[in-house]
Each structure stands twice: as C-alpha cells, then as structure tokens.
Amino acid sequence: METTASLFKSVSRRVWSPLQRPFRVCSWNRDVKKGVTAGTLEELKEKAAQALLISTVLTLVCEEDGTEVDSEEFFLALPDNTVFMALTPEETWKPHPLRQRGGNTPGESTPRTGKDIAQITFDLYRTHPKDVFGSLNVKATFQGLYSVSADFQCLGPKKVLREALRVMSTLLHAAGHLLISSAAVIRRIIHGADLLQAQHGKPIEYWE
C-alpha cells in the first residue's frame, strides 16, 4: 500500500506540476547573474540558491526596487524574466550605483523630451550552462499602453547537431531524387534515339 501511495503521489506531482517560467537571479552586489526556470516561489528559491552557491536560507527581492517576494500570489503576478536579488540574512538590498546617482543603469535608454511611440528591448540570457547561443527575449511596448513579448528558446549542442543532421539528410535525399530523375530522362533520350535509328535503318548523324 505504501508503494502504491508513493507512486500515486509521484505521478500526481508530475501531472500537476506548475508551468516552468524563465527568471533571472543575481547576488546582493550584482556581480553574479544566472538564468533559471521555476514554477513556484519555493522552487525558485531552491534553484537560485543552487545557481548562486548559497547554502543558507535566502530571501528574494525585486532587483529594481527591493520589494520582497514573500507570497505565492505575488510571485505568480510577476511577469516572466523578472530579475530577483537573492539575499542572505546578513545581506541587504541596495539600489544600483548608477541609479542611485540619478544616472541610467546599463541597458536603460537616455531620457528624451519627446513622447515615445514604441520601445523594444532585447534580453539575451541562458537557462542552462550547456546552451550554445543563449535564449532571446524580445519585448515591445507601444505608447506605454500595450506590451507584447516573445521568448525564443535556444537549442543545446545535441539539438543543434540533430537539426543539422536532419537538414543534411533532407538535402541529400533531394539530391538523390534529382539524380534518379536525371538518369531516367537520359535513359529515355538514348532509348528514343536507338528506336529512331532502328525505324529508319540508318545511323543518326550527330552534328557538332
């Protein structure tokens, strides 16, 4: 009975597992940044601790303003690719040095006097150390009201090799069909010339 119950719990956990979403986590001094995926707040804390090599209990706050993420409801309300800062009990959140001096942090555009029509941001990150090119997130905001985002997941080394072999196989298959068709056409031309020669009873003269 215990084995059946544990098996049922394992299957239920896999079936009802939450959707994995991409996030980024950084250390308290912003020197280390990692990309992780998680479906719950507790899972994000565990993966953040593993990625940043933190062995103690940590607290997650929004990197931009230091808002603590302490509930599952607030975590689910945050958009994908949100940047979190992992803090140990001895560490505290501090604003970015450039933002604290009133400047622009890296990646922020220079303020303009006119009204923006559209703003497009590109974010390149990695969700796995073995990723070759990294994943790309594109976010477009129109007149500050409508926002559209697209996430392009990268391919690992095995998937890249598999896709390359698949393309090569398709090209070779097409080349084989082309050679077979060309051989059939040439054979028909030769057979037609031989048949015409047999009907007229004299060799066919080929002009150069």
PDB file of C-alpha atoms in Angstrom:
ATOM      1  CA  MET A   1       0.000   0.000   0.000  1.00  0.00           C
ATOM      2  CA  GLU A   2       2.818   2.409   0.821  1.00  0.00           C
ATOM      3  CA  THR A   3       4.469   1.739  -2.530  1.00  0.00           C
ATOM      4  CA  THR A   4       1.190   2.365  -4.369  1.00  0.00           C
ATOM      5  CA  ALA A   5       0.553   5.578  -2.431  1.00  0.00           C
ATOM      6  CA  SER A   6       4.057   6.904  -3.084  1.00  0.00           C
ATOM      7  CA  LEU A   7       3.741   6.031  -6.772  1.00  0.00           C
ATOM      8  CA  PHE A   8       0.381   7.839  -6.955  1.00  0.00           C
ATOM      9  CA  LYS A   9       1.883  10.923  -5.305  1.00  0.00           C
ATOM     10  CA  SER A  10       4.819  10.893  -7.719  1.00  0.00           C
ATOM     11  CA  VAL A  11       2.544  10.608 -10.765  1.00  0.00           C
ATOM     12  CA  SER A  12       0.208  13.309  -9.435  1.00  0.00           C
ATOM     13  CA  ARG A  13       3.144  15.616  -8.805  1.00  0.00           C
ATOM     14  CA  ARG A  14       4.349  15.190 -12.386  1.00  0.00           C
ATOM     15  CA  VAL A  15       0.893  15.644 -13.911  1.00  0.00           C
ATOM     16  CA  TRP A  16       0.006  18.703 -11.840  1.00  0.00           C
ATOM     17  CA  SER A  17       3.457  20.295 -11.836  1.00  0.00           C
ATOM     18  CA  PRO A  18       3.252  24.080 -12.407  1.00  0.00           C
ATOM     19  CA  LEU A  19       4.383  25.676 -15.640  1.00  0.00           C
ATOM     20  CA  GLN A  20       8.085  26.496 -15.729  1.00  0.00           C
ATOM     21  CA  ARG A  21       8.788  30.198 -16.326  1.00  0.00           C
ATOM     22  CA  PRO A  22      12.133  31.930 -17.012  1.00  0.00           C
ATOM     23  CA  PHE A  23      13.611  34.276 -14.403  1.00  0.00           C
ATOM     24  CA  ARG A  24      16.968  35.843 -13.606  1.00  0.00           C
ATOM     25  CA  VAL A  25      18.640  35.980 -10.221  1.00  0.00           C
ATOM     26  CA  CYS A  26      21.661  37.939  -9.060  1.00  0.00           C
ATOM     27  CA  SER A  27      23.792  38.211  -5.950  1.00  0.00           C
ATOM     28  CA  TRP A  28      23.498  41.082  -3.469  1.00  0.00           C
ATOM     29  CA  ASN A  29      26.315  43.025  -5.198  1.00  0.00           C
ATOM     30  CA  ARG A  30      25.044  42.189  -8.726  1.00  0.00           C
ATOM     31  CA  ASP A  31      28.369  40.585  -9.653  1.00  0.00           C
ATOM     32  CA  VAL A  32      26.856  37.157 -10.375  1.00  0.00           C
ATOM     33  CA  LYS A  33      23.780  36.767 -12.581  1.00  0.00           C
ATOM     34  CA  LYS A  34      22.116  33.498 -13.548  1.00  0.00           C
ATOM     35  CA  GLY A  35      19.077  32.456 -15.547  1.00  0.00           C
ATOM     36  CA  VAL A  36      16.745  29.853 -14.031  1.00  0.00           C
ATOM     37  CA  THR A  37      13.272  28.463 -14.611  1.00  0.00           C
ATOM     38  CA  ALA A  38      10.732  27.787 -11.881  1.00  0.00           C
ATOM     39  CA  GLY A  39       7.020  27.286 -11.394  1.00  0.00           C
ATOM     40  CA  THR A  40       6.670  28.189  -7.716  1.00  0.00           C
ATOM     41  CA  LEU A  41       8.333  30.562  -5.291  1.00  0.00           C
ATOM     42  CA  GLU A  42       9.912  27.757  -3.263  1.00  0.00           C
ATOM     43  CA  GLU A  43      11.292  26.151  -6.407  1.00  0.00           C
ATOM     44  CA  LEU A  44      12.752  29.492  -7.471  1.00  0.00           C
ATOM     45  CA  LYS A  45      14.445  29.884  -4.083  1.00  0.00           C
ATOM     46  CA  GLU A  46      15.963  26.409  -4.336  1.00  0.00           C
ATOM     47  CA  LYS A  47      17.266  26.942  -7.871  1.00  0.00           C
ATOM     48  CA  ALA A  48      18.543  30.422  -7.017  1.00  0.00           C
ATOM     49  CA  ALA A  49      20.468  29.018  -4.060  1.00  0.00           C
ATOM     50  CA  GLN A  50      21.980  26.319  -6.283  1.00  0.00           C
ATOM     51  CA  ALA A  51      22.863  28.750  -9.075  1.00  0.00           C
ATOM     52  CA  LEU A  52      24.439  31.333  -6.748  1.00  0.00           C
ATOM     53  CA  LEU A  53      26.036  28.713  -4.459  1.00  0.00           C
ATOM     54  CA  ILE A  54      24.169  29.893  -1.355  1.00  0.00           C
ATOM     55  CA  SER A  55      23.807  27.315   1.408  1.00  0.00           C
ATOM     56  CA  THR A  56      21.780  29.375   3.903  1.00  0.00           C
ATOM     57  CA  VAL A  57      18.132  30.404   3.830  1.00  0.00           C
ATOM     58  CA  LEU A  58      17.705  33.234   1.351  1.00  0.00           C
ATOM     59  CA  THR A  59      15.159  35.942   0.654  1.00  0.00           C
ATOM     60  CA  LEU A  60      14.166  37.032  -2.833  1.00  0.00           C
ATOM     61  CA  VAL A  61      13.529  40.692  -3.612  1.00  0.00           C
ATOM     62  CA  CYS A  62      12.954  42.536  -6.859  1.00  0.00           C
ATOM     63  CA  GLU A  63      16.313  43.802  -8.082  1.00  0.00           C
ATOM     64  CA  GLU A  64      14.863  47.076  -9.321  1.00  0.00           C
ATOM     65  CA  ASP A  65      13.306  48.428  -6.117  1.00  0.00           C
ATOM     66  CA  GLY A  66      13.978  45.844  -3.382  1.00  0.00           C
ATOM     67  CA  THR A  67      10.373  44.675  -2.959  1.00  0.00           C
ATOM     68  CA  GLU A  68      10.368  41.398  -1.032  1.00  0.00           C
ATOM     69  CA  VAL A  69       8.652  38.462  -2.714  1.00  0.00           C
ATOM     70  CA  ASP A  70       7.162  36.555   0.218  1.00  0.00           C
ATOM     71  CA  SER A  71       3.904  35.118  -1.147  1.00  0.00           C
ATOM     72  CA  GLU A  72       2.975  32.747  -3.935  1.00  0.00           C
ATOM     73  CA  GLU A  73       0.247  35.104  -5.187  1.00  0.00           C
ATOM     74  CA  PHE A  74       2.671  37.992  -5.653  1.00  0.00           C
ATOM     75  CA  PHE A  75       5.184  35.684  -7.336  1.00  0.00           C
ATOM     76  CA  LEU A  76       2.599  34.449  -9.852  1.00  0.00           C
ATOM     77  CA  ALA A  77       1.618  38.051 -10.647  1.00  0.00           C
ATOM     78  CA  LEU A  78       5.162  38.962 -11.711  1.00  0.00           C
ATOM     79  CA  PRO A  79       5.995  38.741 -15.439  1.00  0.00           C
ATOM     80  CA  ASP A  80       8.493  36.353 -16.982  1.00  0.00           C
ATOM     81  CA  ASN A  81      12.192  37.300 -16.968  1.00  0.00           C
ATOM     82  CA  THR A  82      11.804  39.332 -13.780  1.00  0.00           C
ATOM     83  CA  VAL A  83      15.180  39.981 -12.141  1.00  0.00           C
ATOM     84  CA  PHE A  84      15.401  38.895  -8.491  1.00  0.00           C
ATOM     85  CA  MET A  85      18.123  39.543  -5.955  1.00  0.00           C
ATOM     86  CA  ALA A  86      18.936  36.715  -3.553  1.00  0.00           C
ATOM     87  CA  LEU A  87      19.798  37.899  -0.046  1.00  0.00           C
ATOM     88  CA  THR A  88      21.083  36.005   2.959  1.00  0.00           C
ATOM     89  CA  PRO A  89      20.115  37.134   6.492  1.00  0.00           C
ATOM     90  CA  GLU A  90      23.334  39.203   6.682  1.00  0.00           C
ATOM     91  CA  GLU A  91      22.787  40.984   3.351  1.00  0.00           C
ATOM     92  CA  THR A  92      20.514  43.902   2.453  1.00  0.00           C
ATOM     93  CA  TRP A  93      19.233  45.307  -0.809  1.00  0.00           C
ATOM     94  CA  LYS A  94      20.894  48.416  -2.204  1.00  0.00           C
ATOM     95  CA  PRO A  95      19.910  50.358  -5.328  1.00  0.00           C
ATOM     96  CA  HIS A  96      22.103  50.221  -8.380  1.00  0.00           C
ATOM     97  CA  PRO A  97      25.014  52.701  -8.045  1.00  0.00           C
ATOM     98  CA  LEU A  98      24.197  54.437 -11.329  1.00  0.00           C
ATOM     99  CA  ARG A  99      20.506  54.644 -10.487  1.00  0.00           C
ATOM    100  CA  GLN A 100      21.358  55.957  -7.025  1.00  0.00           C
ATOM    101  CA  ARG A 101      23.360  58.822  -8.554  1.00  0.00           C
ATOM    102  CA  GLY A 102      20.473  59.690 -10.829  1.00  0.00           C
ATOM    103  CA  GLY A 103      22.069  58.199 -13.924  1.00  0.00           C
ATOM    104  CA  ASN A 104      20.944  55.393 -16.182  1.00  0.00           C
ATOM    105  CA  THR A 105      21.769  51.796 -15.418  1.00  0.00           C
ATOM    106  CA  PRO A 106      23.338  49.721 -18.212  1.00  0.00           C
ATOM    107  CA  GLY A 107      20.662  48.867 -20.750  1.00  0.00           C
ATOM    108  CA  GLU A 108      18.459  51.869 -19.992  1.00  0.00           C
ATOM    109  CA  SER A 109      17.969  54.461 -22.692  1.00  0.00           C
ATOM    110  CA  THR A 110      18.777  58.149 -22.315  1.00  0.00           C
ATOM    111  CA  PRO A 111      15.724  60.252 -21.368  1.00  0.00           C
ATOM    112  CA  ARG A 112      14.163  62.110 -24.278  1.00  0.00           C
ATOM    113  CA  THR A 113      11.893  65.117 -24.284  1.00  0.00           C
ATOM    114  CA  GLY A 114       9.508  63.746 -26.943  1.00  0.00           C
ATOM    115  CA  LYS A 115       6.833  61.122 -26.446  1.00  0.00           C
ATOM    116  CA  ASP A 116       7.860  57.550 -27.222  1.00  0.00           C
ATOM    117  CA  ILE A 117       5.773  55.734 -29.804  1.00  0.00           C
ATOM    118  CA  ALA A 118       7.288  52.299 -29.276  1.00  0.00           C
ATOM    119  CA  GLN A 119      10.063  50.815 -27.166  1.00  0.00           C
ATOM    120  CA  ILE A 120      11.722  47.490 -27.970  1.00  0.00           C
ATOM    121  CA  THR A 121      14.087  45.707 -25.588  1.00  0.00           C
ATOM    122  CA  PHE A 122      16.239  42.653 -26.287  1.00  0.00           C
ATOM    123  CA  ASP A 123      17.345  40.411 -23.437  1.00  0.00           C
ATOM    124  CA  LEU A 124      19.844  37.599 -24.073  1.00  0.00           C
ATOM    125  CA  TYR A 125      20.181  35.032 -21.279  1.00  0.00           C
ATOM    126  CA  ARG A 126      20.991  31.394 -20.611  1.00  0.00           C
ATOM    127  CA  THR A 127      18.782  28.916 -18.792  1.00  0.00           C
ATOM    128  CA  HIS A 128      21.334  26.090 -18.856  1.00  0.00           C
ATOM    129  CA  PRO A 129      25.160  26.139 -18.777  1.00  0.00           C
ATOM    130  CA  LYS A 130      25.300  23.851 -21.849  1.00  0.00           C
ATOM    131  CA  ASP A 131      23.259  26.213 -24.012  1.00  0.00           C
ATOM    132  CA  VAL A 132      25.186  27.214 -27.139  1.00  0.00           C
ATOM    133  CA  PHE A 133      23.762  30.580 -28.146  1.00  0.00           C
ATOM    134  CA  GLY A 134      21.511  31.513 -25.241  1.00  0.00           C
ATOM    135  CA  SER A 135      17.822  32.422 -25.275  1.00  0.00           C
ATOM    136  CA  LEU A 136      16.459  35.709 -26.573  1.00  0.00           C
ATOM    137  CA  ASN A 137      13.546  37.631 -25.086  1.00  0.00           C
ATOM    138  CA  VAL A 138      12.055  40.462 -27.138  1.00  0.00           C
ATOM    139  CA  LYS A 139       9.604  42.884 -25.529  1.00  0.00           C
ATOM    140  CA  ALA A 140       7.820  45.695 -27.366  1.00  0.00           C
ATOM    141  CA  THR A 141       5.762  48.422 -25.697  1.00  0.00           C
ATOM    142  CA  PHE A 142       3.576  50.723 -27.799  1.00  0.00           C
ATOM    143  CA  GLN A 143       2.786  54.190 -26.422  1.00  0.00           C
ATOM    144  CA  GLY A 144       3.258  52.857 -22.903  1.00  0.00           C
ATOM    145  CA  LEU A 145      -0.111  51.073 -23.015  1.00  0.00           C
ATOM    146  CA  TYR A 146       0.226  47.842 -24.984  1.00  0.00           C
ATOM    147  CA  SER A 147       3.007  45.367 -24.380  1.00  0.00           C
ATOM    148  CA  VAL A 148       3.946  42.314 -26.437  1.00  0.00           C
ATOM    149  CA  SER A 149       6.763  39.903 -25.620  1.00  0.00           C
ATOM    150  CA  ALA A 150       8.232  36.857 -27.327  1.00  0.00           C
ATOM    151  CA  ASP A 151      10.691  34.354 -25.916  1.00  0.00           C
ATOM    152  CA  PHE A 152      12.956  32.408 -28.278  1.00  0.00           C
ATOM    153  CA  GLN A 153      14.457  29.404 -26.541  1.00  0.00           C
ATOM    154  CA  CYS A 154      17.904  28.306 -27.670  1.00  0.00           C
ATOM    155  CA  LEU A 155      18.998  24.833 -28.690  1.00  0.00           C
ATOM    156  CA  GLY A 156      21.570  22.801 -26.804  1.00  0.00           C
ATOM    157  CA  PRO A 157      24.548  21.127 -28.525  1.00  0.00           C
ATOM    158  CA  LYS A 158      22.691  17.848 -29.088  1.00  0.00           C
ATOM    159  CA  LYS A 159      19.649  19.572 -30.560  1.00  0.00           C
ATOM    160  CA  VAL A 160      21.814  21.757 -32.815  1.00  0.00           C
ATOM    161  CA  LEU A 161      23.654  18.664 -34.101  1.00  0.00           C
ATOM    162  CA  ARG A 162      20.364  16.806 -34.554  1.00  0.00           C
ATOM    163  CA  GLU A 163      18.845  19.674 -36.560  1.00  0.00           C
ATOM    164  CA  ALA A 164      21.994  19.988 -38.697  1.00  0.00           C
ATOM    165  CA  LEU A 165      21.935  16.255 -39.488  1.00  0.00           C
ATOM    166  CA  ARG A 166      18.232  16.464 -40.290  1.00  0.00           C
ATOM    167  CA  VAL A 167      18.808  19.316 -42.759  1.00  0.00           C
ATOM    168  CA  MET A 168      21.745  17.464 -44.323  1.00  0.00           C
ATOM    169  CA  SER A 169      19.654  14.301 -44.663  1.00  0.00           C
ATOM    170  CA  THR A 170      16.872  16.255 -46.372  1.00  0.00           C
ATOM    171  CA  LEU A 171      19.312  17.852 -48.827  1.00  0.00           C
ATOM    172  CA  LEU A 172      20.934  14.502 -49.656  1.00  0.00           C
ATOM    173  CA  HIS A 173      17.507  12.929 -50.112  1.00  0.00           C
ATOM    174  CA  ALA A 174      16.508  15.694 -52.538  1.00  0.00           C
ATOM    175  CA  ALA A 175      19.821  15.369 -54.404  1.00  0.00           C
ATOM    176  CA  GLY A 176      19.283  11.606 -54.730  1.00  0.00           C
ATOM    177  CA  HIS A 177      15.822  12.133 -56.227  1.00  0.00           C
ATOM    178  CA  LEU A 178      17.271  14.684 -58.657  1.00  0.00           C
ATOM    179  CA  LEU A 179      19.988  12.263 -59.803  1.00  0.00           C
ATOM    180  CA  ILE A 180      17.468   9.442 -60.273  1.00  0.00           C
ATOM    181  CA  SER A 181      15.172  11.705 -62.315  1.00  0.00           C
ATOM    182  CA  SER A 182      18.094  12.921 -64.447  1.00  0.00           C
ATOM    183  CA  ALA A 183      19.217   9.339 -65.103  1.00  0.00           C
ATOM    184  CA  ALA A 184      15.677   8.376 -66.167  1.00  0.00           C
ATOM    185  CA  VAL A 185      15.486  11.320 -68.600  1.00  0.00           C
ATOM    186  CA  ILE A 186      18.889  10.488 -70.120  1.00  0.00           C
ATOM    187  CA  ARG A 187      17.862   6.834 -70.499  1.00  0.00           C
ATOM    188  CA  ARG A 188      14.673   7.847 -72.310  1.00  0.00           C
ATOM    189  CA  ILE A 189      16.635  10.088 -74.684  1.00  0.00           C
ATOM    190  CA  ILE A 190      19.074   7.279 -75.522  1.00  0.00           C
ATOM    191  CA  HIS A 191      16.253   4.766 -75.940  1.00  0.00           C
ATOM    192  CA  GLY A 192      14.387   7.172 -78.240  1.00  0.00           C
ATOM    193  CA  ALA A 193      17.489   7.685 -80.391  1.00  0.00           C
ATOM    194  CA  ASP A 194      18.019   3.925 -80.723  1.00  0.00           C
ATOM    195  CA  LEU A 195      14.363   3.405 -81.648  1.00  0.00           C
ATOM    196  CA  LEU A 196      14.515   6.132 -84.306  1.00  0.00           C
ATOM    197  CA  GLN A 197      17.668   4.582 -85.766  1.00  0.00           C
ATOM    198  CA  ALA A 198      16.004   1.171 -85.968  1.00  0.00           C
ATOM    199  CA  GLN A 199      12.952   2.615 -87.762  1.00  0.00           C
ATOM    200  CA  HIS A 200      14.970   4.450 -90.452  1.00  0.00           C
ATOM    201  CA  GLY A 201      17.537   1.703 -90.841  1.00  0.00           C
ATOM    202  CA  LYS A 202      20.469   4.062 -90.888  1.00  0.00           C
ATOM    203  CA  PRO A 203      22.637   5.609 -88.229  1.00  0.00           C
ATOM    204  CA  ILE A 204      21.735   9.007 -86.916  1.00  0.00           C
ATOM    205  CA  GLU A 205      24.208  11.748 -87.652  1.00  0.00           C
ATOM    206  CA  TYR A 206      25.045  13.968 -84.721  1.00  0.00           C
ATOM    207  CA  TRP A 207      26.092  17.483 -85.606  1.00  0.00           C
ATOM    208  CA  GLU A 208      28.758  19.098 -83.564  1.00  0.00           C
TER     209      GLU A 208
END
